[in-house]
């Protein structure tokens, strides 16, 4: 009896305390506050400008941008989703989209398209498809990225090699990488890093291979063409034109490129702003299209803005989402030069944002690009890729063996998804 | 009803235990009890919500399989069976043991030596004490990043220094045979400060009369150290040992920051807590992660219990 009484009293006290703080934050203003979850601090200024622009039209809606670094973003988002406290509007990417949409965490946007607030024809089709699950579209494409060959003009000049251009193929790249390598100066021709989106996925598709079958049920890693796409990189580690896997673990390939230790690196369009702002690379860097293998291929991926299914401010969140997908918002992004905006026709402004680098390469690559492979639990087989292919990159096991082990493991993971 | 109940209770206590004047005793007793619990309530509620309840939940989750967003289903002992047949987990278990067996004794031995040295009257005493304590107040992530650069085999300071003596240094954090030991060095370095401060306070609690008596009896500094200092320090050393053991078993941040998932040495250097993090938060296998956490909890419980038993043999209280 006494104990019960005591517990009741303390619970009451606790409620009192929390009620106080609740009413304070709730009744402070009649404004609705939306939370907007993003992961890239480089893009925060542009996002803030878009928010400011939005608030001019909708002074009654407050938008708070929450930046979580990419490494923790998905962990945090999943915890928030489990605890029903997702941000009202947030960034989504391809590898995670199916997981969130198939579990009813996202709000379909069909009522926006019905009311003509959003016209999906304004965005590249590949991106709209990326965010469509079972016939319903859940996100409005925000931006896209493709991969290019970044190179250091100074190191090319010193080695008397012409700059790479659209005529380059795999053999030309390998020959150039070998010539650019200078052991005495500690310079390597290329960084053959163990990286999927900006690395071996491109060469796998260039070699006619695939990573995952179209029905998302089978791994492509046991196909000889796929293995050929992996060998491309490992050969360059073997012949010394790239740093070893261990060296690239200790010093990141980007850091090597930014200090003139590596002459060429495959990297995403999102990195141009980083290389442009770096003190060393800013006047030495340029971009060329990826050298072709059996055919041209490039990995395209783009983010989308989505609304949480259980948001408490459905109307306001969708209003904001529509604005994020507008031409105006895309132009603000384009000017900042951070990422390629998804709204058709606004890309030109992005290309102009940095005249020192041939940014048109990234727009042109989109024509023959393949979407980033994904499935329901992408992170599971991405983890297998890291674990198993790392050993092949470290020359601990032959590529064929690694690829076949990976194919088996990945097939098992894919079977568990259904 | 409550009043009569209370009266009856108060009455029985008085007659059976303390035959004292009625009115004076019963009221303060009740309100003492009440206020006592109310005072510790914030801590107890916090402990319950943030420690006890999650622990119980973790144990429950270790018997389940997790899907996305908290969906889970009961699978009995499946996670534990998998755990004891998984070579990666067994390797992680071995790595954790190596880590503990080296960091704890070496770390404490160095801490004692440093504490004894810093207990003398030397110039710049506070400067030295601050220097040794600095790693404790530095964020582990920052510590790990700085050491990563020191250890960098191509451009790092350590290998540059070694190259003056024409020694080509090892690949500190990417050689699978060495990586774990590189982390151990950093772990010892960063715990010395904390242990030192506690041992130092223990040293200052030893009455000087013992040393004076020993000096009169003609004992040298080494005899004094082993016959007076060490036994008198034993309660402090016991405390430090338990705390270091527990934190050594839980090492995670240094492994994640210094070795990392993209390193080929990770399998040879990952610990149980790293494996837990990987299972629960990278591949979203939270049931398996919970099982690892429960096994770790049991190991730490057993070792701490054994230590509490053994302390009677070597710990001297004044």
XYZ file of C-alpha atoms in Angstrom:
736
model
C 0.000 0.000 0.000
C 2.664 2.494 1.043
C 4.883 1.494 -1.802
C 2.112 1.926 -4.299
C 1.318 5.312 -2.866
C 4.948 6.288 -3.177
C 5.245 5.171 -6.734
C 2.121 7.098 -7.639
C 3.477 10.237 -6.032
C 6.780 10.020 -7.845
C 5.130 9.265 -11.157
C 2.864 12.241 -10.603
C 5.847 14.471 -9.878
C 7.590 13.220 -12.981
C 4.512 13.898 -15.107
C 4.310 17.375 -13.666
C 7.885 18.109 -14.671
C 7.513 16.752 -18.177
C 4.104 18.362 -18.662
C 5.611 21.721 -17.801
C 8.341 21.415 -20.361
C 5.935 20.101 -22.962
C 3.450 22.908 -22.715
C 6.275 25.399 -22.886
C 7.563 24.224 -26.212
C 4.110 23.549 -27.592
C 2.337 26.779 -26.830
C 5.259 29.052 -27.638
C 3.895 29.890 -31.077
C 1.016 28.913 -33.294
C 3.549 28.136 -36.040
C 3.981 24.601 -37.258
C 7.580 23.420 -37.048
C 8.769 20.861 -39.590
C 11.966 18.875 -39.125
C 14.030 18.374 -42.271
C 16.664 15.638 -41.991
C 19.773 15.831 -44.217
C 23.316 14.404 -44.029
C 25.638 16.678 -46.000
C 26.980 19.727 -44.209
C 28.383 21.031 -47.513
C 24.822 21.351 -48.751
C 23.379 22.936 -45.634
C 23.820 26.561 -46.838
C 21.913 25.798 -50.047
C 19.189 23.969 -48.109
C 18.898 26.910 -45.714
C 18.433 29.271 -48.685
C 15.650 27.053 -50.014
C 14.009 27.038 -46.588
C 14.240 30.842 -46.349
C 12.676 31.138 -49.785
C 9.887 28.748 -48.748
C 9.182 30.703 -45.577
C 8.680 33.920 -47.533
C 5.625 32.263 -49.060
C 4.585 30.328 -45.964
C 5.407 32.380 -42.889
C 3.242 30.080 -40.783
C 5.538 27.083 -41.366
C 8.868 26.861 -39.598
C 11.488 24.458 -40.983
C 14.357 23.226 -38.848
C 17.231 21.558 -40.725
C 18.835 18.654 -38.858
C 22.237 17.563 -40.160
C 23.438 14.074 -39.222
C 26.769 12.905 -40.723
C 26.246 10.189 -43.328
C 27.963 7.492 -41.232
C 25.325 7.821 -38.519
C 22.415 9.011 -40.633
C 20.884 5.612 -41.387
C 21.433 4.225 -37.908
C 19.728 7.256 -36.439
C 16.944 7.244 -39.016
C 16.112 3.612 -38.394
C 16.027 4.151 -34.635
C 13.784 7.163 -35.170
C 11.507 5.164 -37.475
C 11.233 2.379 -34.888
C 10.402 4.957 -32.197
C 7.930 6.741 -34.506
C 9.854 10.004 -34.433
C 11.088 10.362 -38.003
C 11.786 13.885 -39.256
C 8.739 15.179 -41.190
C 10.716 15.538 -44.405
C 14.094 13.905 -45.043
C 16.642 12.750 -47.614
C 16.364 9.232 -48.961
C 18.823 7.304 -51.120
C 18.443 4.372 -53.499
C 19.979 1.579 -51.381
C 17.602 2.320 -48.479
C 14.464 3.252 -50.380
C 12.944 -0.216 -50.802
C 13.462 -0.976 -47.137
C 11.579 2.140 -46.043
C 8.816 2.033 -48.652
C 8.093 -1.676 -48.235
C 7.649 -1.132 -44.495
C 5.182 1.753 -44.975
C 7.474 4.369 -43.497
C 7.036 6.831 -46.375
C 4.038 8.767 -47.647
C 3.138 8.287 -51.330
C 3.059 11.535 -53.284
C 0.188 10.695 -55.630
C -2.113 13.370 -54.209
C 0.542 15.972 -55.001
C 0.804 14.814 -58.600
C -2.999 14.673 -58.889
C -3.343 18.273 -57.754
C -0.677 19.254 -60.313
C 1.596 20.537 -57.601
C 4.306 18.241 -58.881
C 4.902 17.034 -62.410
C 7.108 13.946 -62.432
C 7.927 14.558 -66.089
C 10.293 17.291 -64.939
C 12.828 14.817 -63.570
C 15.033 12.187 -65.231
C 12.993 9.025 -65.647
C 15.651 6.739 -64.149
C 15.443 8.697 -60.907
C 11.650 8.690 -60.688
C 11.741 4.928 -61.236
C 14.325 4.574 -58.489
C 11.802 5.981 -56.004
C 8.789 4.061 -57.257
C 7.795 0.910 -55.408
C 4.881 -1.299 -56.518
C 3.490 1.413 -58.789
C 3.522 4.198 -56.201
C 6.024 7.036 -56.189
C 7.230 8.076 -52.748
C 9.911 10.673 -53.368
C 10.661 13.702 -55.496
C 14.172 13.527 -56.995
C 16.426 16.143 -55.458
C 19.683 15.735 -57.309
C 21.743 13.178 -59.160
C 25.348 12.181 -59.404
C 27.461 10.348 -61.936
C 31.085 9.296 -61.906
C 33.990 10.934 -63.701
C 37.731 10.542 -64.048
C 39.389 13.307 -62.011
C 42.997 13.982 -62.954
C 45.862 16.184 -61.868
C 46.949 18.338 -64.821
C 50.316 19.161 -63.301
C 51.349 15.509 -63.003
C 50.211 14.856 -66.574
C 52.273 17.802 -67.840
C 55.346 16.599 -65.974
C 55.040 13.123 -67.489
C 54.338 14.597 -70.964
C 51.102 12.692 -71.389
C 48.060 14.254 -73.114
C 45.041 14.766 -70.856
C 42.394 12.029 -70.872
C 39.380 12.584 -73.145
C 36.306 10.732 -74.423
C 38.445 8.574 -76.765
C 40.133 6.797 -73.844
C 39.509 3.123 -73.203
C 40.733 0.736 -70.516
C 44.067 0.014 -72.243
C 44.878 3.692 -72.644
C 44.102 4.333 -68.998
C 46.305 1.473 -67.829
C 49.202 2.583 -70.015
C 48.907 6.169 -68.786
C 48.697 5.044 -65.161
C 51.924 3.104 -65.585
C 53.728 6.045 -67.181
C 52.549 8.484 -64.539
C 53.849 6.306 -61.721
C 57.099 7.653 -60.330
C 58.469 5.582 -57.464
C 61.224 8.068 -56.554
C 58.794 10.945 -56.110
C 56.245 8.686 -54.439
C 53.640 9.331 -57.140
C 51.176 6.715 -58.402
C 49.251 6.858 -61.659
C 45.860 5.979 -60.231
C 44.130 5.095 -56.977
C 42.515 1.665 -57.558
C 40.392 1.907 -54.465
C 37.966 -0.657 -53.120
C 34.837 1.384 -53.673
C 31.625 0.271 -55.330
C 29.618 3.265 -56.523
C 32.541 5.375 -57.696
C 34.700 2.387 -58.593
C 34.124 -1.209 -59.551
C 30.363 -0.993 -60.241
C 31.228 1.230 -63.231
C 33.790 -1.177 -64.641
C 31.530 -4.193 -64.058
C 28.836 -2.679 -66.301
C 31.445 -1.412 -68.774
C 32.613 -5.006 -69.126
C 29.072 -6.251 -69.756
C 28.592 -7.753 -66.311
C 25.987 -7.015 -63.634
C 25.857 -6.845 -59.850
C 22.301 -7.955 -59.151
C 19.715 -9.477 -61.489
C 16.734 -7.345 -62.528
C 14.339 -9.329 -60.313
C 16.730 -8.705 -57.345
C 16.997 -12.414 -56.671
C 20.434 -13.357 -57.999
C 23.940 -12.036 -57.568
C 25.995 -11.366 -60.694
C 29.362 -11.868 -59.018
C 29.862 -15.366 -60.443
C 29.661 -14.042 -64.032
C 33.018 -13.860 -65.859
C 32.181 -10.350 -67.175
C 31.567 -9.115 -63.636
C 34.837 -10.633 -62.450
C 36.579 -8.916 -65.377
C 35.324 -5.591 -64.058
C 36.957 -6.304 -60.703
C 40.218 -7.545 -62.262
C 40.620 -4.202 -64.016
C 41.405 -2.590 -60.664
C 43.395 -5.360 -59.071
C 45.719 -5.591 -62.085
C 46.686 -1.980 -61.526
C 47.527 -2.669 -57.880
C 49.587 -5.673 -58.981
C 51.654 -3.757 -61.535
C 52.345 -0.962 -59.062
C 50.498 1.847 -60.823
C 48.255 2.171 -57.771
C 49.067 2.303 -54.041
C 48.388 -0.987 -52.242
C 45.133 -1.642 -50.420
C 46.914 -1.201 -47.072
C 48.311 2.167 -48.112
C 44.891 3.333 -49.241
C 43.415 2.226 -45.907
C 45.913 4.255 -43.935
C 45.709 7.359 -46.126
C 42.440 7.821 -47.982
C 42.710 7.929 -51.793
C 41.138 11.401 -51.781
C 43.842 12.617 -49.429
C 46.488 11.097 -51.726
C 44.932 12.838 -54.720
C 44.690 16.130 -52.836
C 48.391 16.022 -52.017
C 49.605 15.209 -55.510
C 50.563 11.610 -54.704
C 48.050 10.127 -57.115
C 47.464 11.449 -60.639
C 44.004 9.989 -61.402
C 40.994 8.947 -59.360
C 37.467 7.810 -60.231
C 35.105 9.878 -58.144
C 31.538 11.121 -57.995
C 30.297 14.506 -59.139
C 29.716 15.328 -55.475
C 33.489 15.484 -54.958
C 34.134 18.324 -57.411
C 33.387 20.949 -54.777
C 35.824 19.286 -52.393
C 38.636 19.194 -54.991
C 37.750 22.717 -56.087
C 38.075 24.068 -52.569
C 41.251 22.190 -51.708
C 44.265 24.483 -51.611
C 46.449 22.098 -53.651
C 44.070 20.678 -56.243
C 41.972 23.775 -56.988
C 44.073 24.952 -59.948
C 45.269 21.516 -61.074
C 42.156 19.362 -61.255
C 39.967 18.587 -64.249
C 37.475 15.864 -65.178
C 37.153 13.493 -68.131
C 34.509 10.870 -68.975
C 35.214 7.349 -67.678
C 37.314 5.346 -70.180
C 35.136 2.789 -71.936
C 35.526 -0.944 -71.660
C 33.539 -3.221 -73.937
C 30.993 -0.419 -73.823
C 30.318 2.889 -72.093
C 28.682 2.744 -68.686
C 28.415 4.897 -65.617
C 26.663 4.558 -62.281
C 23.931 7.108 -61.682
C 22.331 7.684 -58.353
C 20.291 10.485 -56.900
C 18.681 11.486 -53.669
C 15.026 12.161 -53.199
C 13.111 14.168 -50.634
C 10.465 12.106 -48.879
C 7.772 12.675 -46.244
C 7.404 10.361 -43.255
C 4.181 8.340 -43.351
C 3.300 9.208 -39.765
C 4.067 12.932 -39.813
C 1.745 15.039 -37.669
C 1.741 17.891 -40.167
C 0.808 16.111 -43.340
C -0.386 19.162 -45.262
C 2.550 21.379 -44.357
C 5.101 18.636 -44.975
C 3.728 17.974 -48.450
C 3.668 21.690 -49.174
C 7.364 21.843 -48.296
C 8.113 18.706 -50.299
C 6.498 20.223 -53.379
C 8.619 23.335 -52.945
C 11.795 21.266 -52.597
C 10.940 19.708 -55.956
C 10.303 23.045 -57.637
C 12.439 24.678 -60.289
C 13.221 27.525 -57.922
C 14.718 25.162 -55.321
C 16.683 23.342 -58.013
C 18.181 26.608 -59.250
C 19.337 27.505 -55.740
C 21.062 24.126 -55.511
C 22.579 24.526 -58.960
C 24.133 27.888 -58.109
C 25.820 26.469 -55.025
C 27.682 23.958 -57.206
C 27.388 21.211 -54.607
C 25.280 18.642 -56.488
C 23.604 18.312 -59.867
C 19.957 19.359 -59.461
C 17.396 16.851 -60.668
C 14.929 19.307 -62.237
C 15.399 19.082 -66.006
C 16.948 22.181 -67.526
C 18.512 23.491 -64.322
C 21.694 21.457 -64.778
C 23.248 24.088 -67.066
C 23.520 26.474 -64.169
C 25.365 23.818 -62.189
C 27.838 23.315 -65.047
C 28.482 27.065 -65.024
C 29.000 27.133 -61.257
C 32.609 26.099 -61.738
C 34.069 27.085 -65.112
C 37.537 25.694 -64.261
C 36.366 22.106 -64.473
C 34.619 20.421 -67.380
C 31.448 19.639 -65.406
C 29.452 18.913 -68.580
C 31.071 15.442 -68.425
C 28.788 14.456 -65.545
C 25.629 15.571 -67.354
C 26.600 13.756 -70.555
C 27.436 10.560 -68.665
C 23.848 10.343 -67.460
C 22.786 9.321 -70.988
C 24.422 5.903 -70.755
C 24.218 5.491 -66.999
C 22.979 2.504 -64.965
C 21.151 3.086 -61.653
C 23.023 2.167 -58.489
C 22.193 -1.502 -57.742
C 20.042 -2.017 -54.657
C 17.591 -4.391 -53.001
C 15.519 -4.570 -49.822
C 18.434 -5.065 -47.459
C 21.245 -3.570 -49.521
C 23.482 -2.862 -46.536
C 23.777 -6.589 -45.839
C 25.431 -7.521 -49.134
C 27.340 -4.252 -49.285
C 28.913 -5.424 -46.054
C 29.800 -8.746 -47.704
C 31.344 -6.848 -50.608
C 33.538 -4.875 -48.240
C 34.641 -7.917 -46.284
C 35.335 -10.284 -49.154
C 36.549 -7.934 -51.883
C 38.903 -6.228 -49.429
C 40.843 -9.484 -49.318
C 41.053 -9.608 -53.120
C 42.180 -5.966 -53.215
C 44.763 -6.776 -50.545
C 45.992 -9.612 -52.843
C 45.332 -12.141 -50.063
C 43.064 -14.260 -52.267
C 42.629 -14.409 -56.081
C 39.792 -12.327 -57.561
C 37.931 -15.302 -59.023
C 37.799 -17.032 -55.664
C 36.669 -13.855 -53.882
C 33.972 -13.136 -56.458
C 32.581 -16.655 -56.274
C 32.515 -16.635 -52.473
C 30.779 -13.272 -52.604
C 28.196 -14.528 -55.110
C 27.273 -17.411 -52.790
C 27.002 -15.178 -49.739
C 24.999 -12.552 -51.608
C 22.587 -15.142 -53.023
C 21.972 -16.328 -49.474
C 21.280 -12.769 -48.285
C 18.922 -12.135 -51.194
C 17.027 -15.341 -50.468
C 16.450 -14.148 -46.893
C 14.867 -10.923 -48.136
C 11.801 -12.672 -49.520
C -9.288 2.479 6.003
C -5.785 3.660 5.435
C -5.626 5.425 8.764
C -6.635 2.327 10.726
C -4.201 0.229 8.752
C -1.406 2.611 9.446
C -2.280 2.683 13.132
C -2.193 -1.105 13.320
C 1.147 -1.274 11.590
C 2.624 1.434 13.723
C 1.355 -0.342 16.786
C 2.926 -3.692 15.958
C 6.298 -2.132 15.245
C 6.229 -0.309 18.559
C 5.247 -3.234 20.711
C 7.432 -5.826 19.088
C 10.628 -3.989 18.382
C 10.897 -0.713 20.175
C 8.820 -0.303 23.258
C 8.862 3.471 23.258
C 6.270 6.235 23.656
C 3.634 5.792 20.977
C 3.135 9.137 19.277
C 6.770 10.155 19.015
C 7.976 7.080 17.203
C 5.378 6.106 14.611
C 5.211 9.352 12.627
C 8.910 10.092 12.067
C 9.471 6.445 11.137
C 6.969 6.613 8.352
C 8.062 9.935 7.028
C 11.778 9.013 7.239
C 11.013 6.039 5.091
C 9.006 8.151 2.699
C 11.534 10.947 2.348
C 14.381 8.500 2.023
C 12.822 6.860 -0.994
C 11.765 10.175 -2.455
C 15.365 11.415 -2.267
C 16.803 8.449 -4.091
C 13.864 8.302 -6.518
C 15.468 10.397 -9.280
C 18.508 8.147 -9.361
C 16.532 4.937 -8.963
C 14.038 5.850 -11.676
C 16.908 6.844 -13.967
C 18.738 3.599 -13.267
C 15.590 1.606 -13.827
C 14.640 3.258 -17.099
C 18.073 3.670 -18.620
C 19.968 0.643 -17.284
C 17.784 -2.053 -15.801
C 14.981 -2.055 -18.353
C 17.309 -2.001 -21.410
C 19.299 -4.866 -19.872
C 16.165 -6.961 -19.489
C 15.102 -6.055 -23.017
C 18.514 -6.951 -24.420
C 18.309 -10.368 -22.823
C 14.866 -10.856 -24.346
C 15.987 -9.636 -27.788
C 18.886 -12.084 -27.770
C 16.304 -14.830 -28.281
C 14.723 -13.125 -31.293
C 15.427 -12.491 -34.942
C 15.110 -8.911 -36.137
C 13.679 -7.507 -39.322
C 13.490 -3.855 -40.226
C 12.068 -1.251 -37.824
C 11.729 -3.304 -34.681
C 9.811 -6.291 -36.092
C 11.101 -9.382 -34.360
C 10.193 -13.016 -33.878
C 11.154 -15.536 -31.192
C 13.787 -18.042 -32.307
C 14.926 -19.490 -28.975
C 18.610 -20.299 -28.598
C 19.380 -19.956 -32.321
C 21.524 -16.811 -31.902
C 23.628 -18.427 -29.186
C 24.185 -21.572 -31.221
C 25.325 -19.476 -34.139
C 27.557 -17.430 -31.868
C 29.518 -20.407 -30.591
C 29.948 -21.888 -34.073
C 30.978 -18.670 -35.786
C 34.771 -18.540 -36.308
C 34.624 -14.734 -36.563
C 33.063 -14.465 -33.107
C 35.571 -16.879 -31.609
C 38.372 -14.823 -33.143
C 36.834 -11.674 -31.646
C 36.667 -13.431 -28.290
C 40.367 -14.268 -28.535
C 41.228 -10.688 -29.532
C 39.289 -9.325 -26.571
C 41.148 -11.646 -24.199
C 44.552 -10.643 -25.616
C 43.555 -7.016 -25.274
C 42.471 -7.414 -21.649
C 45.383 -9.611 -20.580
C 47.910 -7.092 -21.884
C 46.312 -3.699 -21.219
C 45.166 -4.278 -17.642
C 48.370 -5.545 -15.939
C 50.764 -3.439 -18.000
C 48.560 -0.373 -17.671
C 48.291 -0.715 -13.898
C 51.987 -1.463 -13.422
C 52.971 1.652 -15.369
C 50.338 3.703 -13.522
C 51.764 2.655 -10.146
C 55.315 3.518 -11.198
C 54.241 6.888 -12.562
C 52.151 7.625 -9.470
C 55.032 6.788 -7.115
C 57.394 8.974 -9.141
C 54.935 11.858 -9.173
C 54.399 11.538 -5.431
C 57.876 12.972 -4.743
C 58.721 16.581 -4.342
C 60.122 17.471 -7.752
C 60.040 20.661 -9.787
C 57.107 21.114 -12.163
C 55.060 18.447 -10.413
C 51.683 19.814 -11.492
C 52.896 20.117 -15.081
C 53.781 16.421 -15.156
C 50.523 15.435 -13.484
C 48.566 17.486 -16.013
C 50.470 15.964 -18.917
C 49.757 12.433 -17.762
C 46.113 13.245 -17.138
C 45.582 14.985 -20.484
C 44.642 11.846 -22.486
C 41.790 11.180 -20.031
C 40.043 14.458 -20.778
C 40.671 14.163 -24.519
C 37.918 12.631 -26.635
C 38.715 9.036 -27.632
C 37.886 9.875 -31.247
C 40.479 12.653 -31.263
C 43.033 10.388 -29.596
C 42.415 7.722 -32.235
C 42.710 10.161 -35.130
C 46.002 11.603 -33.893
C 47.459 8.147 -33.342
C 46.284 7.069 -36.790
C 48.463 9.776 -38.249
C 51.402 8.902 -36.003
C 51.076 5.266 -37.074
C 50.683 6.007 -40.820
C 53.342 3.810 -42.346
C 54.209 6.055 -45.323
C 53.902 9.534 -43.867
C 53.598 8.999 -40.089
C 55.999 10.393 -37.494
C 56.841 7.036 -35.901
C 58.081 5.408 -39.072
C 59.844 8.633 -40.109
C 61.683 8.535 -36.795
C 62.562 4.856 -37.224
C 63.889 5.545 -40.707
C 66.643 7.747 -39.199
C 68.068 4.550 -37.785
C 67.466 2.853 -41.148
C 64.753 0.685 -39.684
C 61.773 0.327 -41.971
C 58.839 0.463 -39.593
C 55.938 -1.988 -39.775
C 52.500 -1.219 -41.186
C 51.165 -0.417 -37.733
C 47.441 -0.461 -38.346
C 47.047 -2.496 -41.526
C 49.276 -5.497 -40.803
C 46.897 -8.114 -39.347
C 49.623 -9.425 -37.021
C 50.405 -6.046 -35.519
C 47.234 -3.948 -35.677
C 45.771 -5.209 -32.383
C 49.012 -4.485 -30.515
C 49.157 -0.981 -31.978
C 45.722 -0.335 -30.512
C 46.815 -1.854 -27.186
C 49.684 0.647 -26.946
C 47.248 3.535 -27.403
C 44.803 2.030 -24.917
C 47.501 1.750 -22.243
C 48.712 5.271 -22.965
C 45.248 6.707 -22.590
C 44.317 4.933 -19.341
C 47.501 5.694 -17.389
C 46.279 9.158 -16.416
C 43.026 8.030 -14.842
C 44.575 5.150 -12.913
C 47.467 7.332 -11.850
C 45.222 9.939 -10.209
C 43.407 7.304 -8.162
C 46.609 5.557 -7.126
C 48.160 8.906 -6.282
C 45.330 9.690 -3.895
C 45.855 6.241 -2.366
C 49.550 6.936 -1.915
C 48.851 10.188 -0.133
C 46.570 8.381 2.258
C 49.429 6.213 3.585
C 50.578 7.638 6.956
C 54.232 8.753 6.905
C 54.763 7.135 10.313
C 55.116 3.715 8.651
C 57.957 4.980 6.484
C 59.615 6.718 9.418
C 59.502 3.521 11.420
C 60.910 1.558 8.493
C 63.718 4.086 8.042
C 64.684 3.688 11.681
C 64.719 -0.063 11.176
C 67.101 0.491 8.254
C 64.855 -0.421 5.316
C 65.905 0.740 1.824
C 63.550 2.334 -0.752
C 62.774 -0.985 -2.481
C 61.912 -2.777 0.724
C 59.708 0.153 1.687
C 57.949 0.009 -1.665
C 57.203 -3.691 -1.531
C 56.551 -4.032 2.216
C 54.669 -0.795 2.891
C 53.525 0.986 -0.247
C 52.133 -1.988 -2.172
C 50.177 -3.614 0.689
C 48.799 -0.252 1.790
C 47.802 0.505 -1.784
C 46.092 -2.831 -2.330
C 42.484 -1.600 -1.857
C 43.086 1.131 -4.434
C 44.796 -1.279 -6.814
C 41.865 -3.640 -6.421
C 39.422 -0.900 -7.371
C 41.535 0.190 -10.337
C 41.869 -3.421 -11.531
C 38.120 -4.000 -11.547
C 37.417 -0.755 -13.363
C 40.175 -1.307 -15.953
C 39.074 -4.880 -16.571
C 35.518 -3.834 -17.253
C 36.484 -1.010 -19.566
C 39.081 -3.182 -21.344
C 36.426 -5.793 -22.077
C 34.275 -3.068 -23.568
C 36.890 -1.532 -25.873
C 35.261 -0.327 -29.059
C 35.906 3.279 -30.060
C 39.651 2.817 -30.559
C 39.084 -0.240 -32.756
C 36.424 1.481 -34.878
C 38.370 4.699 -35.304
C 41.875 3.287 -35.735
C 41.240 0.070 -37.638
C 37.796 0.534 -39.178
C 35.620 -1.732 -41.316
C 37.544 -1.231 -44.572
C 40.798 -2.513 -43.129
C 41.996 -5.999 -43.927
C 43.277 -6.311 -40.365
C 39.812 -5.903 -38.872
C 39.103 -9.602 -38.424
C 42.337 -10.078 -36.518
C 41.695 -7.100 -34.275
C 37.951 -6.738 -33.774
C 36.666 -7.166 -30.236
C 33.348 -8.455 -28.961
C 31.844 -4.989 -28.565
C 32.965 -4.044 -32.080
C 31.316 -7.190 -33.362
C 28.184 -6.297 -31.404
C 28.136 -2.847 -33.009
C 28.636 -4.345 -36.444
C 25.886 -6.944 -36.036
C 23.374 -4.583 -34.463
C 23.928 -1.359 -36.371
C 25.691 -2.147 -39.655
C 23.973 -5.299 -40.888
C 20.874 -4.785 -38.731
C 21.023 -8.214 -37.090
C 19.988 -6.878 -33.697
C 19.047 -10.242 -32.195
C 22.539 -11.595 -32.813
C 24.009 -8.347 -31.509
C 22.002 -8.717 -28.308
C 23.292 -12.279 -27.871
C 26.892 -11.029 -28.110
C 26.123 -8.340 -25.514
C 24.610 -10.907 -23.147
C 27.633 -13.214 -23.435
C 29.908 -10.269 -22.696
C 27.789 -9.330 -19.681
C 28.096 -12.870 -18.311
C 31.878 -12.925 -18.820
C 32.318 -9.612 -17.008
C 30.000 -10.718 -14.189
C 31.935 -13.940 -13.643
C 35.325 -12.238 -13.672
C 34.188 -9.536 -11.269
C 32.713 -12.154 -8.928
C 35.956 -14.143 -8.973
C 37.892 -10.995 -8.190
C 35.657 -10.149 -5.250
C 36.316 -13.627 -3.861
C 40.065 -13.475 -4.484
C 40.486 -10.060 -2.938
C 40.439 -11.549 0.556
C 43.780 -13.170 -0.268
C 45.672 -10.048 -1.256
C 43.825 -6.877 -0.377
C 44.704 -5.372 3.018
C 42.377 -2.935 4.615
C 43.818 -0.863 7.426
